[in-house]
PDB file of C-alpha atoms in Angstrom:
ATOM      1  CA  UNK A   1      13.500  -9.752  -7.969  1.00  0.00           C
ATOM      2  CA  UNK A   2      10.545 -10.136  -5.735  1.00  0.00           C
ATOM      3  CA  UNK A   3       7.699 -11.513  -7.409  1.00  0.00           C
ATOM      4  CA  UNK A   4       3.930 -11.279  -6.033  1.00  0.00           C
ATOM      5  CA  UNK A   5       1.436 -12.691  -8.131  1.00  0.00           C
ATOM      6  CA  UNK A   6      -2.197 -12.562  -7.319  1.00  0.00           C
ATOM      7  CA  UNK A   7      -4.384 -15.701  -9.355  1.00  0.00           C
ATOM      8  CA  UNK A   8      -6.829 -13.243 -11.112  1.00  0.00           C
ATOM      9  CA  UNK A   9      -6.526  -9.223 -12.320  1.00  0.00           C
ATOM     10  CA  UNK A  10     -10.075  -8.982 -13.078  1.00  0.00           C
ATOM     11  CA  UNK A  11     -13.058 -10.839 -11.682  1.00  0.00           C
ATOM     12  CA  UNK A  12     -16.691 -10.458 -11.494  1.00  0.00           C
ATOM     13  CA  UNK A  13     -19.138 -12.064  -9.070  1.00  0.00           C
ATOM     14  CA  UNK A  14     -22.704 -12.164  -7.793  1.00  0.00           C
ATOM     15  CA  UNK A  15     -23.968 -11.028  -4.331  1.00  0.00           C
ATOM     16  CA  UNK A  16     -24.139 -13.945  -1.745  1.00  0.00           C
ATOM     17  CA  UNK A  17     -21.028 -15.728  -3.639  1.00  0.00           C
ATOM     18  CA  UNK A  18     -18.204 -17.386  -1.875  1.00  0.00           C
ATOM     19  CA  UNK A  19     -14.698 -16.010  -3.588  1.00  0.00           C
ATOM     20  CA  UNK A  20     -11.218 -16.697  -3.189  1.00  0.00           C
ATOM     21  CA  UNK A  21      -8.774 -14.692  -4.237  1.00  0.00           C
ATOM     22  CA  UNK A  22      -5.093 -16.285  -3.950  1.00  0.00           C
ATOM     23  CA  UNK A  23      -1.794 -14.506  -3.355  1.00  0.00           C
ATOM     24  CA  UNK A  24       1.689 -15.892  -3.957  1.00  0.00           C
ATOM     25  CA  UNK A  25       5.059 -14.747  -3.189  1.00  0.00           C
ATOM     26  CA  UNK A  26       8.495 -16.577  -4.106  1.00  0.00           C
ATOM     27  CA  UNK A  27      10.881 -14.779  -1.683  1.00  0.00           C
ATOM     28  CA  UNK A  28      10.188 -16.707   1.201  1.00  0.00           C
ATOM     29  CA  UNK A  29       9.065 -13.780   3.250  1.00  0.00           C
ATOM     30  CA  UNK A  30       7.226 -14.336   6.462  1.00  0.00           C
ATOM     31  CA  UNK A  31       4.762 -11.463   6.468  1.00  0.00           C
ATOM     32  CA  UNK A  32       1.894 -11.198   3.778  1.00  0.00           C
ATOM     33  CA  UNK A  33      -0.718  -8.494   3.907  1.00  0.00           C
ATOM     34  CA  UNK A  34      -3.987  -8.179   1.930  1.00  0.00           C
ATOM     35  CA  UNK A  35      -5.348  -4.451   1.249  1.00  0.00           C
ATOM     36  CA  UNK A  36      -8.079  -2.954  -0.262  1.00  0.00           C
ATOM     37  CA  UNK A  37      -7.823   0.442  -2.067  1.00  0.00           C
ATOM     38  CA  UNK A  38     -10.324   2.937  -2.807  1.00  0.00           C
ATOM     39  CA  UNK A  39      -9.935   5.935  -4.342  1.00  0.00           C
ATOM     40  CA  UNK A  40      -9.844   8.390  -1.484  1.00  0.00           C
ATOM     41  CA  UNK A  41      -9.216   6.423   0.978  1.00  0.00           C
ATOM     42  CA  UNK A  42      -5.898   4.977   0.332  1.00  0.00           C
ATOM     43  CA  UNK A  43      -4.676   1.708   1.024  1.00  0.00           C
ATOM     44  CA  UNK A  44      -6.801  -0.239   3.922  1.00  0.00           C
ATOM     45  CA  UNK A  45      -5.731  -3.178   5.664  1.00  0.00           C
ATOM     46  CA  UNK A  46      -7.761  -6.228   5.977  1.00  0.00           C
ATOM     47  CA  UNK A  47      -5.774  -8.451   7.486  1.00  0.00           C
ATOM     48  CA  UNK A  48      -1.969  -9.735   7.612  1.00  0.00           C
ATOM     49  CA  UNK A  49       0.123 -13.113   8.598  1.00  0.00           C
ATOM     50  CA  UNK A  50       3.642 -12.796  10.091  1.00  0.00           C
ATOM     51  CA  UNK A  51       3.774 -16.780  10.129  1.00  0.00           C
ATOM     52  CA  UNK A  52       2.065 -20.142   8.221  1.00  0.00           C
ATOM     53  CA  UNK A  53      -1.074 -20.118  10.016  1.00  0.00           C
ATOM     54  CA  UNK A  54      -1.117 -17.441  11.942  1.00  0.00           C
ATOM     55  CA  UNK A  55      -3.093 -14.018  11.213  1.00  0.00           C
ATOM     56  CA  UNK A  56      -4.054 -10.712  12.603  1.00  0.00           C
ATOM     57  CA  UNK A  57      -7.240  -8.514  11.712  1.00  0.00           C
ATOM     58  CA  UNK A  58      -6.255  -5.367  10.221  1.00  0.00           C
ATOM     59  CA  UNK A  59      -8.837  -1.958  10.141  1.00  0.00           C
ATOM     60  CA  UNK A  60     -11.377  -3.489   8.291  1.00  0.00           C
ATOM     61  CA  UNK A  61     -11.814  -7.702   8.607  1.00  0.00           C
ATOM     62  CA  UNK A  62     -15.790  -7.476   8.633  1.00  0.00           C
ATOM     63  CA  UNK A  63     -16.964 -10.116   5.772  1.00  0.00           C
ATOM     64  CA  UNK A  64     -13.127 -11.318   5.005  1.00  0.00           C
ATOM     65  CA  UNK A  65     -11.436 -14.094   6.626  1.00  0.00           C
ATOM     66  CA  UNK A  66      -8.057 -15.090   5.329  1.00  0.00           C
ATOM     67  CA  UNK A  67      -5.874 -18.450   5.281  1.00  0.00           C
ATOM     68  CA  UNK A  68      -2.568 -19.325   5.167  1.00  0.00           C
ATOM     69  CA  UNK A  69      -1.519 -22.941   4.961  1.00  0.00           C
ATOM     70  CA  UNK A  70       2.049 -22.334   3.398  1.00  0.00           C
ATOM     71  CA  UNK A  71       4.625 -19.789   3.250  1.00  0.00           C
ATOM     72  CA  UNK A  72       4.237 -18.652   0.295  1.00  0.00           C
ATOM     73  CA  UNK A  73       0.545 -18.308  -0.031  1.00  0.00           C
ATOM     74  CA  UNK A  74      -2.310 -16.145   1.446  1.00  0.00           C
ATOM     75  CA  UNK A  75      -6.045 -16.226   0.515  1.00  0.00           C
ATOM     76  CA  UNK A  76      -8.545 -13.561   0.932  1.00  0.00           C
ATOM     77  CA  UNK A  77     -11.991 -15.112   1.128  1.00  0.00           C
ATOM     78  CA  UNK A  78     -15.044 -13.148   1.096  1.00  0.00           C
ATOM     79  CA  UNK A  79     -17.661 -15.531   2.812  1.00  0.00           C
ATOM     80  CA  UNK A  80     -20.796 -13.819   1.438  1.00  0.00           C
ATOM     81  CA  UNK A  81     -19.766 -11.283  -1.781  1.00  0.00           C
ATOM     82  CA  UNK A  82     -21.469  -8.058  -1.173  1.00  0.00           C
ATOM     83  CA  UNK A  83     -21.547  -5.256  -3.377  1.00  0.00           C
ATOM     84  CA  UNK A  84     -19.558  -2.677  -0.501  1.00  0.00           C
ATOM     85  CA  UNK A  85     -16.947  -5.354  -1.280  1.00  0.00           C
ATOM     86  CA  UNK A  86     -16.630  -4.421  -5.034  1.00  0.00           C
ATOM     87  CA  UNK A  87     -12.412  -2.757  -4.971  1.00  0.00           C
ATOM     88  CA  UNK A  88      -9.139  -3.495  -5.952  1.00  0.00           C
ATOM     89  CA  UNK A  89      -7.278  -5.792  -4.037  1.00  0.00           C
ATOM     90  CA  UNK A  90      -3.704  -5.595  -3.122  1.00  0.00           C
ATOM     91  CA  UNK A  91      -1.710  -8.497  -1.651  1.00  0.00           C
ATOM     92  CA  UNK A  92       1.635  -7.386  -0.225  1.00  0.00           C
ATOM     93  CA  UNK A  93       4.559  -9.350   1.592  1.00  0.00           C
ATOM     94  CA  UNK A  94       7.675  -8.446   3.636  1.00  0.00           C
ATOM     95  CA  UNK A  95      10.793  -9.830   5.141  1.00  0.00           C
ATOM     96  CA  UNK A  96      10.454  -7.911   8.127  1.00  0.00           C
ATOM     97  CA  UNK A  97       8.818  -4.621   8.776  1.00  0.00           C
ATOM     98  CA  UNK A  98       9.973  -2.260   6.480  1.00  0.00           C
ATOM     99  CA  UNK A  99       9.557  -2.395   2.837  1.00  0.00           C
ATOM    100  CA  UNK A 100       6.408  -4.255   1.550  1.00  0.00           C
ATOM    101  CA  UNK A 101       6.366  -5.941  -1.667  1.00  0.00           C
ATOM    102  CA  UNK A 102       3.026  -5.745  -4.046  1.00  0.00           C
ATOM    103  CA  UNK A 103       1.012  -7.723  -6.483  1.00  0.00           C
ATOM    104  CA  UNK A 104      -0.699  -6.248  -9.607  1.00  0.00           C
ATOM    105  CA  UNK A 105      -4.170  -6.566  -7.650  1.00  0.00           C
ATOM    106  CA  UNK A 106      -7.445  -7.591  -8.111  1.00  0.00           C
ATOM    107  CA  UNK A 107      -9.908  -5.829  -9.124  1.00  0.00           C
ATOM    108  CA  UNK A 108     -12.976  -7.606  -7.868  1.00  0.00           C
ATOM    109  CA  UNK A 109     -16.724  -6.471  -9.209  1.00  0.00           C
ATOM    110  CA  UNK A 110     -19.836  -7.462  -6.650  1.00  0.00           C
ATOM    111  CA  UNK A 111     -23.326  -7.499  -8.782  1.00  0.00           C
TER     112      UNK A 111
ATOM    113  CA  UNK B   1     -10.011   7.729  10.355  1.00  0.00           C
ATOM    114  CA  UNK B   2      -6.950   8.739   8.177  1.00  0.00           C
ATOM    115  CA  UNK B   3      -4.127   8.491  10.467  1.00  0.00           C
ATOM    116  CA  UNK B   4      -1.992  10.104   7.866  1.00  0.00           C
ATOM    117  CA  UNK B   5      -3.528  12.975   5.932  1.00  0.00           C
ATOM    118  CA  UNK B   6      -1.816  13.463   2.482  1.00  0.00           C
ATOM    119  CA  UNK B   7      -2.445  16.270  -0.103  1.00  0.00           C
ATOM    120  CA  UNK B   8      -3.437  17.195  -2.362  1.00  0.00           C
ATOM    121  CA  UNK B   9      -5.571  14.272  -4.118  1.00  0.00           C
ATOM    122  CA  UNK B  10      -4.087  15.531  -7.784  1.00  0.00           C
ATOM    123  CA  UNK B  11      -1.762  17.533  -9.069  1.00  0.00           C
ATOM    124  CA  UNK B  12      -0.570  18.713 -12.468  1.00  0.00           C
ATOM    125  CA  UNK B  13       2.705  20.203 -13.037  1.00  0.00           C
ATOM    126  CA  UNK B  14       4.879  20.896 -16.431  1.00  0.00           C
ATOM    127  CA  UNK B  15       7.540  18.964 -17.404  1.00  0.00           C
ATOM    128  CA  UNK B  16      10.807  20.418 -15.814  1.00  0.00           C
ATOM    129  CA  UNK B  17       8.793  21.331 -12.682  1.00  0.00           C
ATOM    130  CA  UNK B  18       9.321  20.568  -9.302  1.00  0.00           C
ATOM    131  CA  UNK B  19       5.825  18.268  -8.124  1.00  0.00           C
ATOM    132  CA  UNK B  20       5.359  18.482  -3.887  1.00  0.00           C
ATOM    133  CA  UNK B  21       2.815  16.206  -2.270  1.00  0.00           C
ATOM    134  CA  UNK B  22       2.759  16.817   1.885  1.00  0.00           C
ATOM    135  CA  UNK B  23       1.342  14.147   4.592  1.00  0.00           C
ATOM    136  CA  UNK B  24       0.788  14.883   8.548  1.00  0.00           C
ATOM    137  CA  UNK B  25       0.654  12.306  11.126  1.00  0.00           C
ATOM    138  CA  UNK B  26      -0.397  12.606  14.331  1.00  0.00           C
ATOM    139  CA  UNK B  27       0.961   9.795  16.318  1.00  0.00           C
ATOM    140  CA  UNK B  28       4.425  10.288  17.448  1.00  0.00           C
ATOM    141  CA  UNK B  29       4.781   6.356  17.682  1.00  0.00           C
ATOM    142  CA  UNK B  30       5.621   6.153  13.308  1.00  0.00           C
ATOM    143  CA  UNK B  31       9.206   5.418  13.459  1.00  0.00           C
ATOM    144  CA  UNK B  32       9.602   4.743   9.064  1.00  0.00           C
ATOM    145  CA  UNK B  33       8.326   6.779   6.779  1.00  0.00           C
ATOM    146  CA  UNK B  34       7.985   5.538   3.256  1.00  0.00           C
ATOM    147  CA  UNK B  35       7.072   6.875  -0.113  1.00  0.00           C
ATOM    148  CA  UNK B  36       5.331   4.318  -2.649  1.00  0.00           C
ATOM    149  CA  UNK B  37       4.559   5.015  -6.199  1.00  0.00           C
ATOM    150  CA  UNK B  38       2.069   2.878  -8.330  1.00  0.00           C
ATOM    151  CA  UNK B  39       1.453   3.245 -12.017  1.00  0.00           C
ATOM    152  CA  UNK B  40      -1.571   2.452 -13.516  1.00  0.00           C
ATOM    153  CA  UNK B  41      -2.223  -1.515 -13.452  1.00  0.00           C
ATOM    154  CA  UNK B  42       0.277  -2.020 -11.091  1.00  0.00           C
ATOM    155  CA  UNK B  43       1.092  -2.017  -7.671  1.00  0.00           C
ATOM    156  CA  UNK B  44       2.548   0.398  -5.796  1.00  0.00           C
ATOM    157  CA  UNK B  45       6.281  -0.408  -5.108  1.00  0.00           C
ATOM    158  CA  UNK B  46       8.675   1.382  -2.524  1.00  0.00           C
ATOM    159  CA  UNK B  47      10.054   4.758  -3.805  1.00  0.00           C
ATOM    160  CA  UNK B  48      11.963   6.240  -1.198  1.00  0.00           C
ATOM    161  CA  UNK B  49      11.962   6.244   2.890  1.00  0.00           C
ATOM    162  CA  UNK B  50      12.935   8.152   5.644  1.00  0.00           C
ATOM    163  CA  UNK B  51      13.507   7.491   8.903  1.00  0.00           C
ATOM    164  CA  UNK B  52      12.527  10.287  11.894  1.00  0.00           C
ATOM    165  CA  UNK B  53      16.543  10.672  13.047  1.00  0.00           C
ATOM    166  CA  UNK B  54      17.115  12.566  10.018  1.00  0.00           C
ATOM    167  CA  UNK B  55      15.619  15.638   7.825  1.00  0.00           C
ATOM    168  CA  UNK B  56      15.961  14.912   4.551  1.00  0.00           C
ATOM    169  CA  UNK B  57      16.718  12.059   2.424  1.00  0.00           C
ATOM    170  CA  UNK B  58      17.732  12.463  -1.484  1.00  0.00           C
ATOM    171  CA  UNK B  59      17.604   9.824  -3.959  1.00  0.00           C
ATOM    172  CA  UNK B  60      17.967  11.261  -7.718  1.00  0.00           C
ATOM    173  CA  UNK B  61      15.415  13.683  -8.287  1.00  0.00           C
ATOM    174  CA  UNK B  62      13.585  12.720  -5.331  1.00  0.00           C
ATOM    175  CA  UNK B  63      13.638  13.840  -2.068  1.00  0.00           C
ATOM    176  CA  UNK B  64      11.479  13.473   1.409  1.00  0.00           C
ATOM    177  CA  UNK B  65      11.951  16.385   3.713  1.00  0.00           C
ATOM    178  CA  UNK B  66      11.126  15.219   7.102  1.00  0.00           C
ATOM    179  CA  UNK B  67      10.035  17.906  10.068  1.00  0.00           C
ATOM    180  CA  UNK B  68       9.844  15.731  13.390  1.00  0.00           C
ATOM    181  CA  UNK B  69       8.105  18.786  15.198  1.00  0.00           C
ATOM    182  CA  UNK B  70       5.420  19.540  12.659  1.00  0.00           C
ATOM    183  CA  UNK B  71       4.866  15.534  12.480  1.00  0.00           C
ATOM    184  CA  UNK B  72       4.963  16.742   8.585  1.00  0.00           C
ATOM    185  CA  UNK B  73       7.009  14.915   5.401  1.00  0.00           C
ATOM    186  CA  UNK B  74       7.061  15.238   2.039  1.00  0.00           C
ATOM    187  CA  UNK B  75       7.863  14.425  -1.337  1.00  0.00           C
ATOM    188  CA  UNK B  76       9.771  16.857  -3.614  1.00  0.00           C
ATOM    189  CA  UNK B  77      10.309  15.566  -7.176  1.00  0.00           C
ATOM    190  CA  UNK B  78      13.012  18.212  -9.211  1.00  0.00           C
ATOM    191  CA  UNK B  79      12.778  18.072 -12.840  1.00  0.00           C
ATOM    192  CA  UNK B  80       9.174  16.151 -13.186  1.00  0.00           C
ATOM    193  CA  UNK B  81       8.954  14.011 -16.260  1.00  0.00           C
ATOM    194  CA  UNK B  82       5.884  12.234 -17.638  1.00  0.00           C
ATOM    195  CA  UNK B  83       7.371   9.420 -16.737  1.00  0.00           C
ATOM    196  CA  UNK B  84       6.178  10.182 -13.057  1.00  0.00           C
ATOM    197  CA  UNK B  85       2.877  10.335 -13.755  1.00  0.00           C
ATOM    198  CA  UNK B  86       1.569   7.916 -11.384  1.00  0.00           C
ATOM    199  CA  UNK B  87      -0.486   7.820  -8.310  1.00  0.00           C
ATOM    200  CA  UNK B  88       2.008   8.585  -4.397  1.00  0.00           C
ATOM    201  CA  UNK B  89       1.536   7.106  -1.357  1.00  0.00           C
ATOM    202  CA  UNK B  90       3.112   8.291   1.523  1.00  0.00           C
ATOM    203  CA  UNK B  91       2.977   5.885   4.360  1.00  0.00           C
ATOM    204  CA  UNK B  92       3.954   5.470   8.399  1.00  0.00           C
ATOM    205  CA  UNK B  93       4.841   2.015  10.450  1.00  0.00           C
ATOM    206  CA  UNK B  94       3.829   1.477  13.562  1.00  0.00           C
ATOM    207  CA  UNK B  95       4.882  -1.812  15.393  1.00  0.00           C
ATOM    208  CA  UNK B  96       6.349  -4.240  13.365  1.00  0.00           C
ATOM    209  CA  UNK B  97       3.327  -4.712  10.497  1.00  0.00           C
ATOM    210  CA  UNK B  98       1.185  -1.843  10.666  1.00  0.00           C
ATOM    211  CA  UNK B  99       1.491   0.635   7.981  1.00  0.00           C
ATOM    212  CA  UNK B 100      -0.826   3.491   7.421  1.00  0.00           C
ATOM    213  CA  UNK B 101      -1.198   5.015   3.953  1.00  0.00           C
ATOM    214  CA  UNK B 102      -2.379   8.157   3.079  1.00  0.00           C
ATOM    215  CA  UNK B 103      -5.397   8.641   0.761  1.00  0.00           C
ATOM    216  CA  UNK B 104      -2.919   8.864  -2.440  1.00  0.00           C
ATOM    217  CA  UNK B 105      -2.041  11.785  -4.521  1.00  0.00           C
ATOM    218  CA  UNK B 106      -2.817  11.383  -8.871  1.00  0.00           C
ATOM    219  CA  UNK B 107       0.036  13.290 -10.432  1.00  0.00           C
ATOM    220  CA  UNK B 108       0.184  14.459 -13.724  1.00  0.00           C
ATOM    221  CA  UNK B 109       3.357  15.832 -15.749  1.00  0.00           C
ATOM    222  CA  UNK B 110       2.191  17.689 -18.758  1.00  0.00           C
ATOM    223  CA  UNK B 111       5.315  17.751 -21.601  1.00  0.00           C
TER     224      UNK B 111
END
């Protein structure tokens, strides 16, 4: 089985704060994706990697820059919290382009 | 802006009934068509998918009905259970990473 883990379920942070939030997948896939969902607006794509170090802004990257220095793992790092930020965050991987493969998420609070 | 619309946002149905959520794309360029389901602390994880060469596509008691013309698909599940009672995305690819997911549908099966 595919397995997705994302380092925290819950977390809670102050305005202005630097957080990472740390995606791992153990299927050797080469395409990761982090999302953010909001109720009523679906799924939203910040941005995706189809290779170690490389990356592509999705539909929304304003305030999130990502990283990916191995394979397996793809951060999500919100330079300067703000509270517009505050969502659930989905990390998602693929072996090619068709089915995508999804951690529990995060659901991230911005005070 | 949603480029796949997807109603409606809930839906209720009785055990035994047949639940119907409907998404419209406009961009002729979606060439897979995917259903995911998520359940409450999870994340959402591929149901079923369709591919625009074909109509319909039946797995169990669920089906997507496909109409190429009407850029319209759906999701038909026969003989709800409360077990479904989760939250549907339908989704569309474009390229080889981008998928676009519809604002989600909250269904309920009463027993």
């Amino acid at each position: 089985d595919v397995k997705v883990t994302q380092s925290s379920r819950y977390l809670v942070k102050r305005t202005g704060e630097k957080v990472f939030l740390e995606c791992v997948q153990d299927m050797d896939h080469e395409n990761m994706f982090w999302y953010r969902q909001d109720p009523g607006l679906g799924l939203r794509l910040i941005y995706f990697s189809y290779d170690v170090k490389m990356k592509e802004k999705g539909d929304i990257p304003e305030g999130y820059s990502v990283s990916r220095e191995k394979k397996e793992r793809f951060s999500l790092i919100l330079e300067s919290a703000s509270t517009n930020q505050t969502s659930m965050y989905l990390c998602a991987s693929s072996p090619g382009g068709y089915e995508q493969f999804f951690g529990p998420g995060t659901r991230l609070t911005v005070l | 802006q949603q480029q796949v619309k997807q109603s409606p946002q809930s839906l209720i149905v009785q055990k035994g009934g047949i639940s119907i959520i409907n998404c419209a794309y406009e961009n002729t360029a979606f060439d897979y068509f995917p259903w995911y389901q998520q359940f409450p602390g999870k994340g959402p994880a591929l149901l079923i998918a369709i591919r625009p060469d074909v109509s319909e596509k039946k797995e169990g008691r669920f089906t997507i009905s496909f109409n190429k013309s009407a850029k319209q698909f759906s999701l038909h599940i026969m003989d709800s259970q409360p077990g479904d009672s989760a939250t549907y995305f339908c989704a569309a690819r474009v390229g080889n990473n981008d998928m676009r997911f519809g604002a989600g549908t909250r269904l309920t099966v009463k027993p």
